[in-house]
Amino acid sequence: MRRLFPHSAPSLPAPDTASPVAVPDSVDREWTLEELADAYGYPEADDPVRAGRTGWLRANMVSSMDGAAHHEGRSQPLSSDADMRIFGVLRGLADAVVVGAETVRQEGYRPARAREAFAARRAAAGQGPAPAIVVVTAGLGLDFSLPLFAAPLVPTLVLTGAGAPADRVREARAAGVEVLFAGEGLGVDPERVAPTLAERGHTRLLTEGGPKLLGQFAAAGALDEMCLSLAPVVAVGDAPRVMNGPAVAVPERFALVSVLEEAGFLFTRYRRS
């Protein structure tokens, strides 16, 4: 892996010393998980970029060269070993992973697991052993007997609207699942997700889509950061784009933060400008 942007100058030893030369990020090499975690760290609460925001919502998606968000319903065919390492790091840094119900069903979501590589970092940040999975759903058409709900290391949350089917809400709660309301109608209001989760202490948020949920976040102005992996493959077909939501009156501009590359994959990071 190498950094394409921003450029980093090599660190050289002082003359006449035996100190080793630090390898610049632009040299292709395998990055450690610690290096990746430093590169993808969340902005601190007092960072000016977070002014006026109760939390920080970043997205992580992979796309083919022709803009497909998945192939035959799953993102795995577009992924790579490096993409999965970054996927794991982003989860290791997050308080909670926000995901749509359809993605939970299609991708066969399981509970997030604790990873020793991130244990000390999470403890220092006051985080639990693993991020909570937060499922966004309008109809609660979920199987609450699955391990994601029945046997998580950290309790899975269901996020819906106050107008959700009352019988399904009761069924979820009877199964021991905590249901939170972030909207007055049938579904969730995207701009209320971060404040609702912040009340539970979850301010470092990661969403993994799907495209419909991510499009709703973006259209509502609730998305703070986009981590987009561009795969060097062509999928064609009729798969949706990584964002598939309501139109916006004026396209919103994001600023490029960094670009990493490995084996032809580009790992980009953008922030709301």
CSV table of C-alpha atoms in Angstrom, one decimal:
chain,number,residue,atom,x,y,z
A,1,MET,CA,0.0,0.0,0.0
A,2,ARG,CA,1.2,3.5,-0.7
A,3,ARG,CA,-0.2,7.0,-0.1
A,4,LEU,CA,-0.9,9.0,-3.2
A,5,PHE,CA,-2.3,12.1,-1.4
A,6,PRO,CA,-1.4,14.0,0.6
A,7,HIS,CA,2.3,13.7,-0.3
A,8,SER,CA,4.6,13.0,2.6
A,9,ALA,CA,8.3,13.9,2.6
A,10,PRO,CA,10.8,11.2,3.5
A,11,SER,CA,12.4,11.4,7.0
A,12,LEU,CA,16.1,11.1,6.7
A,13,PRO,CA,18.7,10.5,9.5
A,14,ALA,CA,21.1,13.2,10.6
A,15,PRO,CA,24.5,13.1,8.8
A,16,ASP,CA,27.1,10.6,10.2
A,17,THR,CA,24.5,8.7,12.3
A,18,ALA,CA,23.5,5.1,12.0
A,19,SER,CA,19.8,5.9,12.5
A,20,PRO,CA,17.6,4.0,10.0
A,21,VAL,CA,15.9,5.9,7.2
A,22,ALA,CA,12.1,6.1,7.8
A,23,VAL,CA,10.2,4.7,4.9
A,24,PRO,CA,7.9,7.4,3.4
A,25,ASP,CA,4.2,6.6,2.9
A,26,SER,CA,4.6,6.9,-0.9
A,27,VAL,CA,6.7,3.7,-1.0
A,28,ASP,CA,4.6,0.6,-1.7
A,29,ARG,CA,4.7,-1.6,1.4
A,30,GLU,CA,2.3,-3.4,3.8
A,31,TRP,CA,0.9,-1.0,6.4
A,32,THR,CA,0.3,-2.2,9.9
A,33,LEU,CA,-3.2,-2.0,11.4
A,34,GLU,CA,-1.9,0.7,13.8
A,35,GLU,CA,-0.7,2.8,10.9
A,36,LEU,CA,-4.1,2.4,9.1
A,37,ALA,CA,-5.9,3.3,12.4
A,38,ASP,CA,-3.8,6.5,12.7
A,39,ALA,CA,-4.6,7.4,9.1
A,40,TYR,CA,-8.3,6.9,9.5
A,41,GLY,CA,-8.7,8.4,13.0
A,42,TYR,CA,-11.9,10.3,13.7
A,43,PRO,CA,-11.6,14.1,14.3
A,44,GLU,CA,-11.5,15.0,18.0
A,45,ALA,CA,-14.6,16.5,19.6
A,46,ASP,CA,-12.9,19.9,19.7
A,47,ASP,CA,-11.8,19.8,16.1
A,48,PRO,CA,-13.3,22.8,14.2
A,49,VAL,CA,-14.5,20.5,11.5
A,50,ARG,CA,-17.0,19.1,14.0
A,51,ALA,CA,-18.4,22.4,15.1
A,52,GLY,CA,-22.1,22.3,15.7
A,53,ARG,CA,-22.4,18.5,15.1
A,54,THR,CA,-23.3,16.0,17.9
A,55,GLY,CA,-21.3,13.2,16.3
A,56,TRP,CA,-19.4,12.3,13.2
A,57,LEU,CA,-21.0,10.0,10.5
A,58,ARG,CA,-18.6,8.5,8.0
A,59,ALA,CA,-19.5,6.0,5.3
A,60,ASN,CA,-17.5,3.2,3.9
A,61,MET,CA,-18.5,1.8,0.5
A,62,VAL,CA,-16.8,0.0,-2.4
A,63,SER,CA,-17.6,0.7,-6.0
A,64,SER,CA,-16.6,-0.8,-9.4
A,65,MET,CA,-15.0,1.4,-12.1
A,66,ASP,CA,-18.4,1.8,-13.7
A,67,GLY,CA,-20.2,2.8,-10.5
A,68,ALA,CA,-21.8,-0.5,-9.3
A,69,ALA,CA,-22.2,-0.8,-5.5
A,70,HIS,CA,-22.3,-4.6,-5.7
A,71,HIS,CA,-22.4,-7.6,-8.0
A,72,GLU,CA,-25.4,-9.9,-7.8
A,73,GLY,CA,-26.5,-8.3,-4.5
A,74,ARG,CA,-23.2,-8.6,-2.6
A,75,SER,CA,-20.2,-6.2,-2.3
A,76,GLN,CA,-17.7,-9.0,-1.7
A,77,PRO,CA,-16.9,-9.6,-5.4
A,78,LEU,CA,-15.8,-6.0,-5.7
A,79,SER,CA,-13.5,-6.1,-2.6
A,80,SER,CA,-9.9,-7.1,-2.0
A,81,ASP,CA,-7.6,-8.0,0.9
A,82,ALA,CA,-6.6,-4.4,1.4
A,83,ASP,CA,-10.3,-3.2,1.2
A,84,MET,CA,-11.2,-5.7,3.9
A,85,ARG,CA,-8.3,-4.6,6.1
A,86,ILE,CA,-9.5,-1.0,5.9
A,87,PHE,CA,-13.1,-2.3,6.5
A,88,GLY,CA,-11.9,-3.9,9.7
A,89,VAL,CA,-10.0,-0.8,10.8
A,90,LEU,CA,-13.0,1.5,10.3
A,91,ARG,CA,-15.1,-0.9,12.4
A,92,GLY,CA,-12.3,-1.0,15.0
A,93,LEU,CA,-12.5,2.8,15.4
A,94,ALA,CA,-16.3,3.2,15.5
A,95,ASP,CA,-18.6,3.4,18.4
A,96,ALA,CA,-21.5,2.1,16.2
A,97,VAL,CA,-22.0,0.7,12.7
A,98,VAL,CA,-25.2,2.0,11.1
A,99,VAL,CA,-26.7,-0.2,8.4
A,100,GLY,CA,-29.9,-0.6,6.5
A,101,ALA,CA,-32.2,-3.6,7.1
A,102,GLU,CA,-31.9,-4.8,3.4
A,103,THR,CA,-28.1,-4.8,3.6
A,104,VAL,CA,-28.3,-6.8,6.8
A,105,ARG,CA,-30.4,-9.4,5.0
A,106,GLN,CA,-28.4,-9.5,1.8
A,107,GLU,CA,-25.0,-9.5,3.4
A,108,GLY,CA,-25.9,-11.8,6.2
A,109,TYR,CA,-24.7,-9.5,8.9
A,110,ARG,CA,-23.4,-10.9,12.2
A,111,PRO,CA,-22.4,-9.2,15.4
A,112,ALA,CA,-19.2,-7.1,15.4
A,113,ARG,CA,-16.4,-9.0,17.1
A,114,ALA,CA,-13.7,-7.7,19.5
A,115,ARG,CA,-10.2,-7.6,18.0
A,116,GLU,CA,-7.1,-7.6,20.1
A,117,ALA,CA,-5.4,-5.3,17.7
A,118,PHE,CA,-7.8,-2.5,18.7
A,119,ALA,CA,-8.4,-3.3,22.4
A,120,ALA,CA,-5.9,-0.8,23.8
A,121,ARG,CA,-7.0,2.0,21.5
A,122,ARG,CA,-10.7,1.4,22.2
A,123,ALA,CA,-10.1,1.3,26.0
A,124,ALA,CA,-8.2,4.5,25.8
A,125,ALA,CA,-11.0,6.1,23.9
A,126,GLY,CA,-13.6,4.9,26.5
A,127,GLN,CA,-15.2,2.5,24.0
A,128,GLY,CA,-16.6,-1.0,24.5
A,129,PRO,CA,-14.8,-4.1,23.1
A,130,ALA,CA,-16.6,-3.8,19.8
A,131,PRO,CA,-18.9,-1.4,17.9
A,132,ALA,CA,-22.6,-1.8,18.3
A,133,ILE,CA,-24.5,-2.7,15.1
A,134,VAL,CA,-27.4,-0.3,14.5
A,135,VAL,CA,-30.1,-1.5,12.1
A,136,VAL,CA,-32.2,1.1,10.4
A,137,THR,CA,-35.6,-0.2,9.4
A,138,ALA,CA,-39.1,1.1,8.8
A,139,GLY,CA,-41.1,-2.1,9.0
A,140,LEU,CA,-38.9,-4.2,11.3
A,141,GLY,CA,-39.0,-7.1,8.9
A,142,LEU,CA,-36.1,-8.8,10.7
A,143,ASP,CA,-35.4,-12.2,12.2
A,144,PHE,CA,-34.7,-11.5,15.8
A,145,SER,CA,-33.6,-15.0,16.5
A,146,LEU,CA,-30.5,-14.5,14.4
A,147,PRO,CA,-27.1,-14.1,16.2
A,148,LEU,CA,-27.0,-10.4,15.2
A,149,PHE,CA,-29.8,-9.9,17.7
A,150,ALA,CA,-29.8,-13.0,19.9
A,151,ALA,CA,-26.0,-13.3,20.7
A,152,PRO,CA,-24.1,-10.1,20.1
A,153,LEU,CA,-21.0,-9.2,22.2
A,154,VAL,CA,-22.4,-5.6,22.3
A,155,PRO,CA,-26.2,-5.3,22.1
A,156,THR,CA,-27.6,-4.6,18.6
A,157,LEU,CA,-29.9,-1.6,18.3
A,158,VAL,CA,-32.8,-1.2,16.0
A,159,LEU,CA,-33.5,2.4,14.8
A,160,THR,CA,-36.9,3.2,13.4
A,161,GLY,CA,-39.7,5.8,13.4
A,162,ALA,CA,-42.4,6.3,16.0
A,163,GLY,CA,-45.0,5.2,13.4
A,164,ALA,CA,-43.4,1.7,12.9
A,165,PRO,CA,-45.7,-1.3,13.3
A,166,ALA,CA,-46.4,-1.6,17.0
A,167,ASP,CA,-46.6,-5.4,16.9
A,168,ARG,CA,-43.1,-5.7,15.4
A,169,VAL,CA,-41.7,-3.2,18.0
A,170,ARG,CA,-43.2,-5.3,20.8
A,171,GLU,CA,-41.8,-8.5,19.2
A,172,ALA,CA,-38.3,-7.0,19.0
A,173,ARG,CA,-38.4,-5.8,22.6
A,174,ALA,CA,-39.7,-9.2,23.7
A,175,ALA,CA,-36.6,-10.7,22.1
A,176,GLY,CA,-34.4,-8.4,24.1
A,177,VAL,CA,-33.6,-6.0,21.3
A,178,GLU,CA,-33.5,-2.3,22.2
A,179,VAL,CA,-35.6,-0.2,19.8
A,180,LEU,CA,-34.9,3.5,19.4
A,181,PHE,CA,-37.1,6.0,17.6
A,182,ALA,CA,-35.4,8.6,15.4
A,183,GLY,CA,-38.4,10.0,13.5
A,184,GLU,CA,-42.1,10.7,13.8
A,185,GLY,CA,-43.3,8.7,10.8
A,186,LEU,CA,-42.9,5.1,9.7
A,187,GLY,CA,-39.2,5.4,9.1
A,188,VAL,CA,-36.1,7.2,10.4
A,189,ASP,CA,-35.3,10.8,9.8
A,190,PRO,CA,-31.7,10.7,8.6
A,191,GLU,CA,-30.7,14.0,10.4
A,192,ARG,CA,-31.9,12.5,13.7
A,193,VAL,CA,-29.7,9.4,13.6
A,194,ALA,CA,-26.5,11.0,15.0
A,195,PRO,CA,-28.3,12.9,17.8
A,196,THR,CA,-30.3,9.8,18.8
A,197,LEU,CA,-27.2,7.6,19.0
A,198,ALA,CA,-25.2,10.4,20.7
A,199,GLU,CA,-27.6,10.1,23.6
A,200,ARG,CA,-26.4,6.5,24.0
A,201,GLY,CA,-22.7,7.7,23.9
A,202,HIS,CA,-22.2,6.7,20.3
A,203,THR,CA,-20.6,9.7,18.5
A,204,ARG,CA,-18.1,8.0,16.2
A,205,LEU,CA,-20.5,6.5,13.6
A,206,LEU,CA,-19.8,4.4,10.6
A,207,THR,CA,-22.4,3.5,8.0
A,208,GLU,CA,-21.9,0.7,5.6
A,209,GLY,CA,-25.0,1.5,3.5
A,210,GLY,CA,-26.7,0.2,1.6
A,211,PRO,CA,-27.0,2.7,-1.2
A,212,LYS,CA,-30.6,3.7,-0.3
A,213,LEU,CA,-29.7,4.5,3.3
A,214,LEU,CA,-26.5,6.3,2.3
A,215,GLY,CA,-28.4,8.3,-0.3
A,216,GLN,CA,-30.8,9.4,2.4
A,217,PHE,CA,-28.0,10.5,4.7
A,218,ALA,CA,-26.3,12.5,1.9
A,219,ALA,CA,-29.5,14.1,0.7
A,220,ALA,CA,-30.3,15.2,4.3
A,221,GLY,CA,-26.9,16.8,4.8
A,222,ALA,CA,-26.2,14.2,7.6
A,223,LEU,CA,-23.1,12.6,6.0
A,224,ASP,CA,-19.8,14.0,7.3
A,225,GLU,CA,-17.2,11.8,5.6
A,226,MET,CA,-17.0,9.3,2.7
A,227,CYS,CA,-14.5,6.5,2.6
A,228,LEU,CA,-14.9,5.1,-1.0
A,229,SER,CA,-12.9,2.2,-2.3
A,230,LEU,CA,-12.7,2.2,-6.1
A,231,ALA,CA,-12.1,-1.4,-7.4
A,232,PRO,CA,-10.3,-1.8,-10.8
A,233,VAL,CA,-13.1,-4.0,-12.1
A,234,VAL,CA,-16.1,-3.5,-14.4
A,235,ALA,CA,-19.4,-5.0,-13.2
A,236,VAL,CA,-21.9,-3.6,-15.8
A,237,GLY,CA,-25.4,-4.9,-14.9
A,238,ASP,CA,-28.1,-2.9,-13.2
A,239,ALA,CA,-26.6,-2.6,-9.7
A,240,PRO,CA,-27.3,0.7,-8.0
A,241,ARG,CA,-24.7,3.4,-7.4
A,242,VAL,CA,-23.2,3.6,-3.9
A,243,MET,CA,-25.7,6.3,-3.2
A,244,ASN,CA,-29.3,5.9,-4.3
A,245,GLY,CA,-31.5,8.5,-2.6
A,246,PRO,CA,-33.6,11.6,-3.3
A,247,ALA,CA,-32.2,14.3,-5.5
A,248,VAL,CA,-30.6,17.4,-4.0
A,249,ALA,CA,-31.2,20.9,-5.3
A,250,VAL,CA,-27.5,21.7,-5.5
A,251,PRO,CA,-24.7,19.0,-5.5
A,252,GLU,CA,-22.8,19.1,-2.2
A,253,ARG,CA,-19.1,19.4,-2.5
A,254,PHE,CA,-16.7,17.3,-0.4
A,255,ALA,CA,-13.0,17.9,0.1
A,256,LEU,CA,-10.4,15.2,-0.6
A,257,VAL,CA,-8.5,14.2,2.5
A,258,SER,CA,-6.4,11.2,1.4
A,259,VAL,CA,-5.9,8.6,-1.3
A,260,LEU,CA,-4.2,5.2,-0.7
A,261,GLU,CA,-3.5,2.6,-3.4
A,262,GLU,CA,-2.8,-1.1,-3.4
A,263,ALA,CA,-2.9,-3.5,-6.4
A,264,GLY,CA,-4.9,-1.0,-8.5
A,265,PHE,CA,-7.5,-0.3,-5.8
A,266,LEU,CA,-7.9,3.3,-4.8
A,267,PHE,CA,-8.9,4.0,-1.2
A,268,THR,CA,-10.2,7.6,-1.1
A,269,ARG,CA,-11.4,9.7,1.9
A,270,TYR,CA,-13.5,12.8,1.5
A,271,ARG,CA,-14.9,15.2,4.1
A,272,ARG,CA,-17.8,17.7,3.9
A,273,SER,CA,-16.1,20.9,2.8
